[in-house]
CSV table of C-alpha atoms in Angstrom, one decimal:
chain,number,residue,atom,x,y,z
M,112,UNK,CA,-0.1,-0.3,0.6
M,113,UNK,CA,1.8,3.0,-0.7
M,114,UNK,CA,2.1,5.9,1.5
M,115,UNK,CA,0.5,8.7,2.2
M,116,UNK,CA,2.3,12.2,2.2
M,117,UNK,CA,0.7,13.2,5.0
M,118,UNK,CA,0.5,10.3,7.2
M,119,UNK,CA,4.8,10.5,6.2
M,120,UNK,CA,7.1,13.1,5.0
M,121,UNK,CA,10.5,14.6,5.3
M,122,UNK,CA,12.9,17.4,5.5
M,123,UNK,CA,15.6,18.0,3.5
M,124,UNK,CA,18.0,16.5,5.4
M,125,UNK,CA,16.2,13.2,5.0
M,126,UNK,CA,14.9,12.6,8.7
M,127,UNK,CA,11.4,12.4,9.9
M,128,UNK,CA,9.5,15.5,10.6
M,129,UNK,CA,8.4,16.1,14.6
M,130,UNK,CA,5.0,15.0,15.3
M,131,UNK,CA,2.5,17.3,15.5
M,132,UNK,CA,0.6,17.5,19.4
M,133,UNK,CA,-2.5,15.8,17.9
M,134,UNK,CA,-0.6,12.7,16.1
M,135,UNK,CA,2.0,12.7,19.9
M,136,UNK,CA,-1.8,12.7,21.5
M,137,UNK,CA,-3.5,10.1,18.7
M,138,UNK,CA,-0.4,8.2,18.9
M,139,UNK,CA,0.2,7.6,23.1
M,140,UNK,CA,-4.1,6.8,22.9
M,141,UNK,CA,-3.6,4.6,20.4
M,142,UNK,CA,-0.3,2.1,21.3
M,143,UNK,CA,-0.2,0.5,24.9
M,144,UNK,CA,1.6,2.2,28.1
M,145,UNK,CA,4.1,-0.9,29.6
M,146,UNK,CA,3.9,-0.6,33.2
M,147,UNK,CA,7.5,-0.6,34.7
M,148,UNK,CA,8.8,-4.2,35.9
M,149,UNK,CA,7.7,-3.5,39.7
M,150,UNK,CA,4.2,-2.6,38.8
M,151,UNK,CA,1.2,-4.4,41.0
M,152,UNK,CA,-0.2,-7.7,38.7
M,153,UNK,CA,-2.8,-7.5,37.3
M,154,UNK,CA,-6.2,-8.6,38.7
M,155,UNK,CA,-6.6,-10.7,36.2
M,156,UNK,CA,-3.0,-12.7,37.0
M,157,UNK,CA,-3.7,-12.4,40.9
M,158,UNK,CA,-5.3,-14.8,40.8
M,159,UNK,CA,-3.4,-16.7,39.2
M,160,UNK,CA,-0.3,-16.6,40.6
M,161,UNK,CA,-2.8,-16.9,43.9
M,162,UNK,CA,-4.1,-20.7,43.0
M,163,UNK,CA,-0.2,-21.5,41.7
M,164,UNK,CA,1.1,-20.6,45.2
M,165,UNK,CA,-1.5,-22.1,47.4
M,166,UNK,CA,-1.4,-25.5,45.2
M,167,UNK,CA,2.6,-25.6,45.8
M,168,UNK,CA,2.3,-24.9,50.0
M,169,UNK,CA,0.1,-27.2,49.2
M,170,UNK,CA,1.4,-30.3,47.9
M,171,UNK,CA,4.4,-29.9,49.7
M,172,UNK,CA,2.1,-29.9,52.9
M,173,UNK,CA,0.4,-33.4,52.1
M,174,UNK,CA,3.6,-35.4,51.5
M,175,UNK,CA,4.3,-34.5,54.6
M,176,UNK,CA,1.6,-35.5,57.0
M,177,UNK,CA,0.6,-38.2,54.0
M,178,UNK,CA,3.8,-40.0,54.8
M,179,UNK,CA,2.7,-39.9,58.7
M,180,UNK,CA,-0.3,-42.0,57.7
M,181,UNK,CA,2.2,-44.9,55.7
M,182,UNK,CA,4.7,-45.4,57.6
M,183,UNK,CA,3.2,-48.6,59.1
M,184,UNK,CA,3.0,-49.5,56.0
M,185,UNK,CA,6.6,-48.1,54.3
M,186,UNK,CA,8.1,-50.5,57.3
M,187,UNK,CA,5.8,-53.9,55.6
M,188,UNK,CA,8.1,-53.1,53.0
M,189,UNK,CA,10.9,-51.7,53.6
M,190,UNK,CA,11.6,-52.8,56.6
M,191,UNK,CA,12.7,-50.4,58.7
M,192,UNK,CA,12.7,-49.9,62.3
M,193,UNK,CA,11.7,-46.9,64.3
M,194,UNK,CA,14.7,-44.8,63.4
M,195,UNK,CA,14.3,-45.8,59.8
M,196,UNK,CA,10.9,-44.5,59.7
M,197,UNK,CA,11.8,-41.0,61.5
M,198,UNK,CA,14.4,-40.2,59.1
M,199,UNK,CA,12.0,-41.4,56.7
M,200,UNK,CA,9.9,-38.4,57.9
M,201,UNK,CA,12.6,-36.1,59.1
M,202,UNK,CA,14.9,-36.2,56.4
M,203,UNK,CA,12.8,-34.5,54.0
M,204,UNK,CA,12.0,-31.4,57.0
M,205,UNK,CA,15.0,-31.3,57.8
M,206,UNK,CA,16.3,-30.4,54.4
M,207,UNK,CA,13.2,-28.4,54.1
M,208,UNK,CA,14.3,-26.3,56.6
M,209,UNK,CA,18.0,-26.7,56.5
M,210,UNK,CA,17.8,-24.9,53.0
M,211,UNK,CA,14.7,-22.9,52.7
M,212,UNK,CA,17.9,-20.2,54.7
M,213,UNK,CA,19.2,-19.6,51.4
M,214,UNK,CA,16.2,-20.6,49.3
M,215,UNK,CA,14.5,-17.6,50.7
M,216,UNK,CA,17.6,-15.9,49.3
M,217,UNK,CA,17.0,-17.6,45.8
M,218,UNK,CA,13.2,-16.6,45.4
M,219,UNK,CA,14.3,-12.6,46.0
M,220,UNK,CA,17.4,-13.3,43.4
M,221,UNK,CA,16.1,-15.2,40.4
M,222,UNK,CA,12.5,-14.0,40.6
M,223,UNK,CA,10.0,-15.7,41.5
M,224,UNK,CA,8.4,-16.9,39.6
M,225,UNK,CA,11.4,-18.2,37.8
M,226,UNK,CA,12.4,-20.5,41.3
M,227,UNK,CA,9.5,-21.4,42.4
M,228,UNK,CA,9.3,-23.0,38.7
M,229,UNK,CA,12.5,-25.0,39.1
M,230,UNK,CA,12.0,-25.6,43.1
M,231,UNK,CA,8.1,-27.9,42.0
M,232,UNK,CA,10.0,-29.6,39.0
M,233,UNK,CA,12.5,-30.6,41.3
M,234,UNK,CA,9.4,-31.8,43.2
M,235,UNK,CA,8.1,-33.9,40.9
M,236,UNK,CA,11.1,-35.3,39.8
M,237,UNK,CA,11.9,-36.7,43.6
M,238,UNK,CA,8.2,-36.8,44.3
M,239,UNK,CA,9.1,-39.6,41.6
M,240,UNK,CA,12.1,-41.2,42.7
M,241,UNK,CA,10.4,-42.3,46.2
M,242,UNK,CA,7.7,-43.3,44.3
M,243,UNK,CA,10.3,-46.0,43.2
M,244,UNK,CA,12.4,-46.3,46.2
M,245,UNK,CA,14.2,-50.1,46.3
M,246,UNK,CA,15.0,-49.9,49.7
M,247,UNK,CA,14.9,-47.5,53.0
M,248,UNK,CA,18.1,-45.7,52.0
M,249,UNK,CA,17.1,-44.6,48.6
M,250,UNK,CA,13.9,-43.4,50.2
M,251,UNK,CA,15.7,-40.5,52.6
M,252,UNK,CA,17.9,-40.2,50.0
M,253,UNK,CA,14.9,-39.5,47.5
M,254,UNK,CA,12.9,-38.1,50.5
M,255,UNK,CA,16.3,-35.4,51.0
M,256,UNK,CA,16.0,-33.9,47.2
M,257,UNK,CA,12.2,-33.5,47.7
M,258,UNK,CA,12.8,-31.3,51.3
M,259,UNK,CA,15.6,-28.9,49.2
M,260,UNK,CA,13.2,-29.0,46.4
M,261,UNK,CA,10.5,-27.6,48.8
M,262,UNK,CA,12.7,-25.5,50.8
M,263,UNK,CA,12.8,-23.4,47.8
M,264,UNK,CA,9.4,-24.6,47.3
M,265,UNK,CA,7.8,-22.4,50.4
M,266,UNK,CA,9.5,-19.1,50.0
M,267,UNK,CA,8.9,-18.0,46.3
M,268,UNK,CA,5.5,-19.0,46.6
M,269,UNK,CA,5.2,-16.5,49.9
M,270,UNK,CA,7.3,-13.7,47.7
M,271,UNK,CA,4.5,-14.8,44.8
M,272,UNK,CA,2.0,-13.8,46.9
M,273,UNK,CA,3.6,-10.1,48.2
M,274,UNK,CA,4.3,-9.2,45.0
M,275,UNK,CA,1.5,-9.7,43.5
M,276,UNK,CA,-0.6,-7.7,45.7
M,277,UNK,CA,0.4,-4.3,46.6
M,278,UNK,CA,-2.6,-3.7,48.9
M,279,UNK,CA,-1.9,-4.7,52.7
M,280,UNK,CA,-5.6,-5.8,52.5
M,281,UNK,CA,-6.1,-7.5,50.1
M,282,UNK,CA,-2.5,-9.1,51.4
M,283,UNK,CA,-3.5,-10.4,54.1
M,284,UNK,CA,-6.6,-12.3,52.8
M,285,UNK,CA,-4.3,-13.1,50.0
M,286,UNK,CA,-1.4,-14.8,52.9
M,287,UNK,CA,-5.2,-16.3,55.3
M,288,UNK,CA,-6.5,-18.7,52.2
M,289,UNK,CA,-2.9,-19.6,51.3
M,290,UNK,CA,-1.9,-19.9,55.0
M,291,UNK,CA,-5.5,-21.6,54.6
M,292,UNK,CA,-4.4,-24.4,52.4
M,293,UNK,CA,-1.4,-25.4,54.3
M,294,UNK,CA,-3.3,-25.8,57.6
M,295,UNK,CA,-5.9,-28.2,55.5
M,296,UNK,CA,-2.9,-30.1,54.1
M,297,UNK,CA,-1.3,-31.2,57.2
M,298,UNK,CA,-5.1,-32.2,58.3
M,299,UNK,CA,-7.0,-33.5,55.4
M,300,UNK,CA,-2.9,-35.2,54.3
M,301,UNK,CA,-3.5,-38.1,57.0
M,302,UNK,CA,-6.6,-39.1,55.0
M,303,UNK,CA,-5.4,-38.7,51.9
M,304,UNK,CA,-2.9,-40.8,52.8
M,305,UNK,CA,-4.9,-43.2,54.3
M,306,UNK,CA,-7.2,-44.0,51.7
M,307,UNK,CA,-3.7,-43.6,48.8
M,308,UNK,CA,-1.8,-46.0,51.2
M,309,UNK,CA,-5.1,-48.9,51.1
M,310,UNK,CA,-6.4,-49.0,48.3
M,311,UNK,CA,-2.9,-48.6,45.7
M,312,UNK,CA,0.3,-48.9,48.1
M,313,UNK,CA,1.9,-46.2,49.9
M,314,UNK,CA,4.6,-45.2,47.1
M,315,UNK,CA,1.0,-43.7,45.3
M,316,UNK,CA,1.3,-40.9,47.9
M,317,UNK,CA,3.7,-40.3,46.3
M,318,UNK,CA,3.0,-40.3,42.9
M,319,UNK,CA,-0.2,-38.5,43.4
M,320,UNK,CA,2.7,-34.8,43.6
M,321,UNK,CA,3.5,-35.7,39.9
M,322,UNK,CA,-0.1,-34.4,37.8
M,323,UNK,CA,-0.1,-31.4,40.9
M,324,UNK,CA,3.5,-31.0,39.4
M,325,UNK,CA,2.1,-30.2,35.9
M,326,UNK,CA,-0.5,-28.0,37.0
M,327,UNK,CA,1.5,-25.2,38.5
M,328,UNK,CA,3.9,-24.5,36.3
M,329,UNK,CA,1.1,-25.1,33.3
M,330,UNK,CA,-0.5,-22.2,35.5
M,331,UNK,CA,3.1,-19.8,36.3
M,332,UNK,CA,2.8,-19.5,32.5
M,333,UNK,CA,0.5,-16.9,33.0
M,334,UNK,CA,2.0,-14.9,36.4
M,335,UNK,CA,3.7,-12.2,34.7
M,336,UNK,CA,8.0,-12.2,35.4
M,337,UNK,CA,8.2,-11.4,39.4
M,338,UNK,CA,11.1,-8.8,40.2
M,339,UNK,CA,14.6,-9.3,41.2
M,340,UNK,CA,16.8,-8.5,44.1
M,341,UNK,CA,21.0,-8.8,43.8
M,342,UNK,CA,21.1,-10.6,46.9
M,343,UNK,CA,23.6,-13.1,47.5
M,344,UNK,CA,23.6,-16.4,48.0
M,345,UNK,CA,25.8,-16.9,51.6
M,346,UNK,CA,27.6,-20.5,50.9
M,347,UNK,CA,29.0,-21.0,53.9
M,348,UNK,CA,26.1,-19.6,56.8
M,349,UNK,CA,24.4,-22.0,54.3
M,350,UNK,CA,26.4,-25.0,55.3
M,351,UNK,CA,26.7,-24.3,58.7
M,352,UNK,CA,23.3,-24.5,59.2
M,353,UNK,CA,22.8,-27.4,57.6
M,354,UNK,CA,25.6,-29.2,60.1
M,355,UNK,CA,23.9,-27.6,63.0
M,356,UNK,CA,20.8,-28.9,61.8
M,357,UNK,CA,21.5,-32.7,61.0
M,358,UNK,CA,23.7,-32.7,64.3
M,359,UNK,CA,21.0,-31.7,66.4
M,360,UNK,CA,18.0,-34.3,64.4
M,361,UNK,CA,20.5,-37.2,64.8
M,362,UNK,CA,21.5,-36.3,68.3
M,363,UNK,CA,17.9,-36.6,68.9
M,364,UNK,CA,16.1,-39.0,66.8
M,365,UNK,CA,19.3,-41.1,68.1
M,366,UNK,CA,19.4,-40.1,71.2
M,367,UNK,CA,16.7,-42.2,71.7
M,368,UNK,CA,17.8,-45.3,70.5
M,369,UNK,CA,21.5,-45.8,71.2
M,370,UNK,CA,21.8,-43.5,74.6
M,371,UNK,CA,22.4,-39.9,75.2
M,372,UNK,CA,25.4,-40.2,76.7
M,373,UNK,CA,26.5,-42.6,73.9
M,374,UNK,CA,29.5,-41.8,71.6
M,375,UNK,CA,27.6,-41.1,68.0
M,376,UNK,CA,25.3,-38.4,70.5
M,377,UNK,CA,27.5,-37.2,71.7
M,378,UNK,CA,29.3,-36.4,68.8
M,379,UNK,CA,26.5,-35.4,66.9
M,380,UNK,CA,25.6,-32.7,69.3
M,381,UNK,CA,29.4,-31.2,69.4
M,382,UNK,CA,28.7,-30.5,65.7
M,383,UNK,CA,25.6,-28.5,66.2
M,384,UNK,CA,26.9,-26.3,68.5
M,385,UNK,CA,29.8,-26.0,66.5
M,386,UNK,CA,27.9,-25.2,63.6
M,387,UNK,CA,25.7,-23.9,65.6
M,388,UNK,CA,27.8,-21.0,67.0
M,389,UNK,CA,29.7,-20.4,63.3
M,390,UNK,CA,27.6,-20.2,61.9
M,391,UNK,CA,26.5,-17.1,63.7
M,392,UNK,CA,30.2,-16.1,63.1
M,393,UNK,CA,29.7,-16.5,59.6
M,394,UNK,CA,27.2,-14.5,59.0
M,395,UNK,CA,28.3,-11.2,60.9
M,396,UNK,CA,31.3,-11.6,58.8
M,397,UNK,CA,28.5,-12.2,56.3
M,398,UNK,CA,28.4,-8.6,53.7
M,399,UNK,CA,25.5,-9.7,52.8
M,400,UNK,CA,24.6,-12.7,54.4
M,401,UNK,CA,21.2,-14.8,53.5
M,402,UNK,CA,20.0,-14.1,57.3
M,403,UNK,CA,20.7,-10.3,59.0
M,404,UNK,CA,21.7,-11.1,62.1
M,405,UNK,CA,19.4,-6.9,62.4
M,406,UNK,CA,16.5,-8.9,61.1
M,407,UNK,CA,16.4,-10.5,64.1
M,408,UNK,CA,16.9,-8.1,66.7
M,409,UNK,CA,13.2,-7.3,65.6
M,410,UNK,CA,10.9,-8.6,68.1
M,411,UNK,CA,8.1,-8.3,65.5
M,412,UNK,CA,10.5,-10.5,63.6
M,413,UNK,CA,12.2,-12.4,66.8
M,414,UNK,CA,8.8,-13.2,68.0
M,415,UNK,CA,7.1,-14.5,64.8
M,416,UNK,CA,10.2,-17.1,65.0
M,417,UNK,CA,10.3,-17.8,68.4
M,418,UNK,CA,6.1,-19.1,68.0
M,419,UNK,CA,6.5,-20.7,64.4
M,420,UNK,CA,9.0,-23.2,65.9
M,421,UNK,CA,6.5,-24.2,68.2
M,422,UNK,CA,3.4,-24.0,66.9
M,423,UNK,CA,4.6,-26.3,64.7
M,424,UNK,CA,6.3,-28.7,66.5
M,425,UNK,CA,3.3,-28.6,68.8
M,426,UNK,CA,1.0,-29.6,65.3
M,427,UNK,CA,3.7,-31.6,63.5
M,428,UNK,CA,4.3,-33.7,66.6
M,429,UNK,CA,0.7,-34.3,67.1
M,430,UNK,CA,0.1,-35.5,63.8
M,431,UNK,CA,3.1,-37.6,63.9
M,432,UNK,CA,1.6,-39.0,67.6
M,433,UNK,CA,-1.4,-39.8,66.1
M,434,UNK,CA,-0.7,-41.8,63.1
M,435,UNK,CA,0.9,-44.0,65.0
M,436,UNK,CA,-1.1,-44.3,67.8
M,437,UNK,CA,-4.5,-45.2,65.8
M,438,UNK,CA,-2.3,-47.6,63.7
M,439,UNK,CA,-0.4,-49.2,66.7
M,440,UNK,CA,-1.7,-49.0,69.6
M,441,UNK,CA,-6.0,-49.1,68.5
M,442,UNK,CA,-5.3,-51.5,65.8
M,443,UNK,CA,-6.2,-49.5,63.0
M,444,UNK,CA,-6.1,-49.6,58.9
M,445,UNK,CA,-4.8,-46.2,56.9
M,446,UNK,CA,-7.7,-45.6,56.1
M,447,UNK,CA,-9.5,-45.5,59.1
M,448,UNK,CA,-6.9,-43.5,60.9
M,449,UNK,CA,-6.7,-41.4,58.2
M,450,UNK,CA,-11.1,-40.9,59.0
M,451,UNK,CA,-10.2,-39.7,61.9
M,452,UNK,CA,-8.2,-36.2,60.7
M,453,UNK,CA,-11.2,-35.7,59.1
M,454,UNK,CA,-13.2,-33.2,62.1
M,455,UNK,CA,-9.7,-31.7,62.2
M,456,UNK,CA,-9.3,-30.7,59.1
M,457,UNK,CA,-12.9,-28.8,59.1
M,458,UNK,CA,-12.2,-27.4,61.5
M,459,UNK,CA,-9.3,-26.4,60.9
M,460,UNK,CA,-10.3,-24.9,57.6
M,461,UNK,CA,-13.2,-22.7,59.2
M,462,UNK,CA,-10.5,-21.8,62.1
M,463,UNK,CA,-8.2,-20.4,59.4
M,464,UNK,CA,-11.2,-18.2,57.9
M,465,UNK,CA,-12.2,-16.7,60.7
M,466,UNK,CA,-8.5,-15.9,62.2
M,467,UNK,CA,-7.5,-12.8,59.4
M,468,UNK,CA,-11.3,-10.7,60.3
M,469,UNK,CA,-10.4,-11.8,64.0
M,470,UNK,CA,-6.6,-10.0,63.9
M,471,UNK,CA,-8.6,-7.8,62.7
M,472,UNK,CA,-11.6,-6.9,65.1
M,473,UNK,CA,-9.1,-7.4,67.7
M,474,UNK,CA,-5.3,-7.6,67.0
M,475,UNK,CA,-2.8,-9.9,65.9
M,476,UNK,CA,-1.6,-10.1,69.4
M,477,UNK,CA,-4.5,-11.4,70.9
M,478,UNK,CA,-5.0,-13.7,68.3
M,479,UNK,CA,-1.6,-15.0,68.2
M,480,UNK,CA,-1.4,-15.7,72.4
M,481,UNK,CA,-5.8,-17.3,72.4
M,482,UNK,CA,-4.2,-19.3,70.1
M,483,UNK,CA,-1.0,-20.2,72.1
M,484,UNK,CA,-3.0,-20.9,74.8
M,485,UNK,CA,-5.6,-22.9,73.0
M,486,UNK,CA,-2.4,-25.3,71.9
M,487,UNK,CA,-1.5,-26.2,75.3
M,488,UNK,CA,-4.3,-27.2,76.7
M,489,UNK,CA,-4.5,-29.0,73.4
M,490,UNK,CA,-1.4,-31.1,74.5
M,491,UNK,CA,-2.4,-31.4,78.3
M,492,UNK,CA,-5.8,-32.7,76.9
M,493,UNK,CA,-4.1,-35.4,75.3
M,494,UNK,CA,-2.6,-36.5,78.3
M,495,UNK,CA,-5.6,-39.4,79.1
M,496,UNK,CA,-5.5,-40.9,76.1
M,497,UNK,CA,-5.3,-44.7,76.6
M,498,UNK,CA,-6.0,-47.7,74.5
M,499,UNK,CA,-8.8,-47.0,75.0
M,500,UNK,CA,-10.3,-44.3,75.7
M,501,UNK,CA,-13.3,-44.1,73.1
M,502,UNK,CA,-13.2,-42.7,70.3
M,503,UNK,CA,-16.2,-39.7,70.6
M,504,UNK,CA,-13.8,-38.2,72.9
M,505,UNK,CA,-10.5,-39.2,71.2
M,506,UNK,CA,-12.1,-36.6,68.6
M,507,UNK,CA,-13.0,-33.5,71.5
M,508,UNK,CA,-10.4,-34.1,72.4
M,509,UNK,CA,-8.0,-33.7,69.1
M,510,UNK,CA,-10.0,-30.4,68.6
M,511,UNK,CA,-7.5,-27.6,70.4
M,512,UNK,CA,-4.9,-29.5,68.4
M,513,UNK,CA,-7.3,-28.6,65.3
M,514,UNK,CA,-7.7,-24.3,66.3
M,515,UNK,CA,-4.3,-24.1,67.9
M,516,UNK,CA,-2.1,-23.8,64.3
M,517,UNK,CA,-5.2,-22.1,62.5
M,518,UNK,CA,-6.0,-19.4,64.7
M,519,UNK,CA,-1.7,-18.0,65.6
M,520,UNK,CA,-0.5,-18.8,62.1
M,521,UNK,CA,-2.3,-16.7,59.7
M,522,UNK,CA,-2.3,-13.7,61.8
M,523,UNK,CA,2.1,-15.2,62.5
M,524,UNK,CA,2.9,-14.7,58.2
M,525,UNK,CA,1.1,-11.4,58.4
M,526,UNK,CA,2.8,-9.8,61.5
M,527,UNK,CA,5.6,-10.3,59.9
M,528,UNK,CA,5.3,-10.0,56.1
M,529,UNK,CA,4.6,-5.9,57.3
M,530,UNK,CA,8.0,-6.0,59.4
M,531,UNK,CA,9.9,-5.9,56.8
M,532,UNK,CA,10.1,-4.5,53.6
M,533,UNK,CA,8.9,-5.2,50.7
M,534,UNK,CA,12.3,-6.4,49.1
M,535,UNK,CA,13.3,-8.9,52.1
M,536,UNK,CA,10.0,-11.2,51.9
M,537,UNK,CA,11.5,-13.9,50.4
M,538,UNK,CA,14.4,-14.1,52.8
M,539,UNK,CA,12.3,-13.1,56.2
M,540,UNK,CA,9.7,-16.0,54.1
M,541,UNK,CA,12.4,-18.2,53.9
M,542,UNK,CA,13.3,-17.6,57.7
M,543,UNK,CA,9.9,-18.2,59.4
M,544,UNK,CA,9.1,-21.4,57.5
M,545,UNK,CA,13.3,-23.0,58.4
M,546,UNK,CA,11.8,-22.6,61.8
M,547,UNK,CA,8.7,-23.7,61.8
M,548,UNK,CA,10.0,-27.1,59.8
M,549,UNK,CA,13.1,-27.6,62.1
M,550,UNK,CA,10.2,-27.2,65.1
M,551,UNK,CA,8.0,-29.9,63.5
M,552,UNK,CA,11.6,-31.9,62.5
M,553,UNK,CA,12.3,-32.1,66.3
M,554,UNK,CA,9.4,-33.1,67.2
M,555,UNK,CA,9.2,-36.0,65.3
M,556,UNK,CA,12.3,-37.0,66.3
M,557,UNK,CA,11.0,-36.5,70.2
M,558,UNK,CA,8.5,-38.6,69.5
M,559,UNK,CA,10.0,-41.0,67.5
M,560,UNK,CA,12.5,-41.7,70.8
M,561,UNK,CA,9.7,-41.7,73.4
M,562,UNK,CA,7.4,-43.6,71.5
M,563,UNK,CA,9.8,-46.9,71.2
M,564,UNK,CA,8.8,-49.0,73.9
M,565,UNK,CA,9.0,-52.5,75.2
M,566,UNK,CA,9.2,-54.7,71.5
M,567,UNK,CA,8.3,-51.6,69.4
M,568,UNK,CA,5.9,-50.8,71.2
M,569,UNK,CA,3.6,-47.7,72.2
M,570,UNK,CA,4.8,-46.3,74.9
M,571,UNK,CA,1.8,-44.4,76.7
M,572,UNK,CA,4.4,-43.1,79.2
M,573,UNK,CA,6.1,-42.1,76.5
M,574,UNK,CA,3.6,-40.8,75.1
M,575,UNK,CA,3.0,-38.4,77.9
M,576,UNK,CA,5.9,-37.0,78.4
M,577,UNK,CA,6.5,-35.2,75.6
M,578,UNK,CA,3.5,-33.9,75.5
M,579,UNK,CA,4.1,-32.1,78.9
M,580,UNK,CA,7.5,-31.1,77.1
M,581,UNK,CA,6.2,-29.6,73.7
M,582,UNK,CA,3.3,-27.4,76.2
M,583,UNK,CA,6.3,-26.1,78.4
M,584,UNK,CA,7.6,-24.9,75.7
M,585,UNK,CA,4.7,-23.7,74.2
M,586,UNK,CA,4.0,-21.6,77.3
M,587,UNK,CA,7.5,-19.3,76.7
M,588,UNK,CA,6.6,-18.7,73.9
M,589,UNK,CA,3.4,-17.5,75.0
M,590,UNK,CA,4.3,-15.8,77.6
M,591,UNK,CA,7.5,-14.3,75.4
M,592,UNK,CA,4.1,-12.7,73.1
M,593,UNK,CA,2.2,-11.0,75.6
M,594,UNK,CA,5.5,-9.2,76.8
M,595,UNK,CA,6.8,-8.3,73.3
M,596,UNK,CA,4.5,-8.6,70.4
M,597,UNK,CA,2.9,-4.7,70.0
M,598,UNK,CA,-0.6,-4.7,70.9
M,599,UNK,CA,-2.4,-3.7,68.0
């Protein structure tokens, strides 16, 4: 088509003349404006980002609670003792906790969307490795890979929400829905684990992750690119963190089997202490540490970290304890044991939805304190459990366990996210969830050592001792929350 001289003319020097004011305005109206790199996501994209984040958080959480119900079947199939079963759980949660520290920085550096895609891909492949494991050692190794991948998924999923929602009130509601997914997954995981284990075998628990991973990756294609921050990856801090947590876990898990004064247990305790001290030294000297120690001096950061540790210790420990209680002491099948968690799932869901509204009305501190007090009641309520406790009474006694965490976590997470700058969202999320997973892993290690009675039976006295220890921890963090958190 010929070019009209009224649309394009040249000067004697061969350059196009400056457009008139009218032409300039027409072009500006016709050309859509390009959003800046750090602009908030469009409303239609925020929903996709939330769903993708929610699915990832859900699947990595289900992998913990569903596996708890599959443990007896895994032991029968792969001939693993109580220590082997503890490592199946803790190999995942410990690697999850240790690598999440640098995974938060990775989410900031690579961008939440890209880091999330990497984590989901690795998690899906590691799940296939778990499903195909021929022995307990291979399963534990695959669980380590799963935990490392989950460490990337967790902070990246929360950072994805942080970048998608600019409005603080909308972000708090989105975070509440995100925590609903995790809490419901933790409570509903045993049901799903029991159904899959009894109907298709324990390997189906891991195979379920494959289609979910594919759906998440498909959703991420529609999520806008996340902004990046030049966060340094701290190899020295990461190594010392892994050493500290691995030494601590080995001491707690094997202490109940080898003896607390045995050589390997004492040596692992020394490694844990040395690793923790080295971590502090490395982080203090690093120019860009993965955990800025100055962040920990903020009470609105330090207290939520301690509370997150205690709350997950109570919830993860309770789920681990109940899974063995139902199947080993009461002789229930996997499906029957899983169905016992259905009321918990319903209560967790409803409480999660109420928690953010309650926090808006009366403040976050009262909600966080009240949730921990409910958790203390939950630990004490389970003390009378025995082999012949009526099932209806068992379900009633478990109601506080369902309410406590669901009440605390949404308010706790929102408080922490508001206490740090936007560019530190991935780091803060990684730190919080690292402490939460560490609390859960150590609670499983503690209960595993205490629950093993004569000839591998279920020890009621050990169960009660563990419950009292967790209740004491919660009492301490409740006092910290009451004294140090802001009243608003």
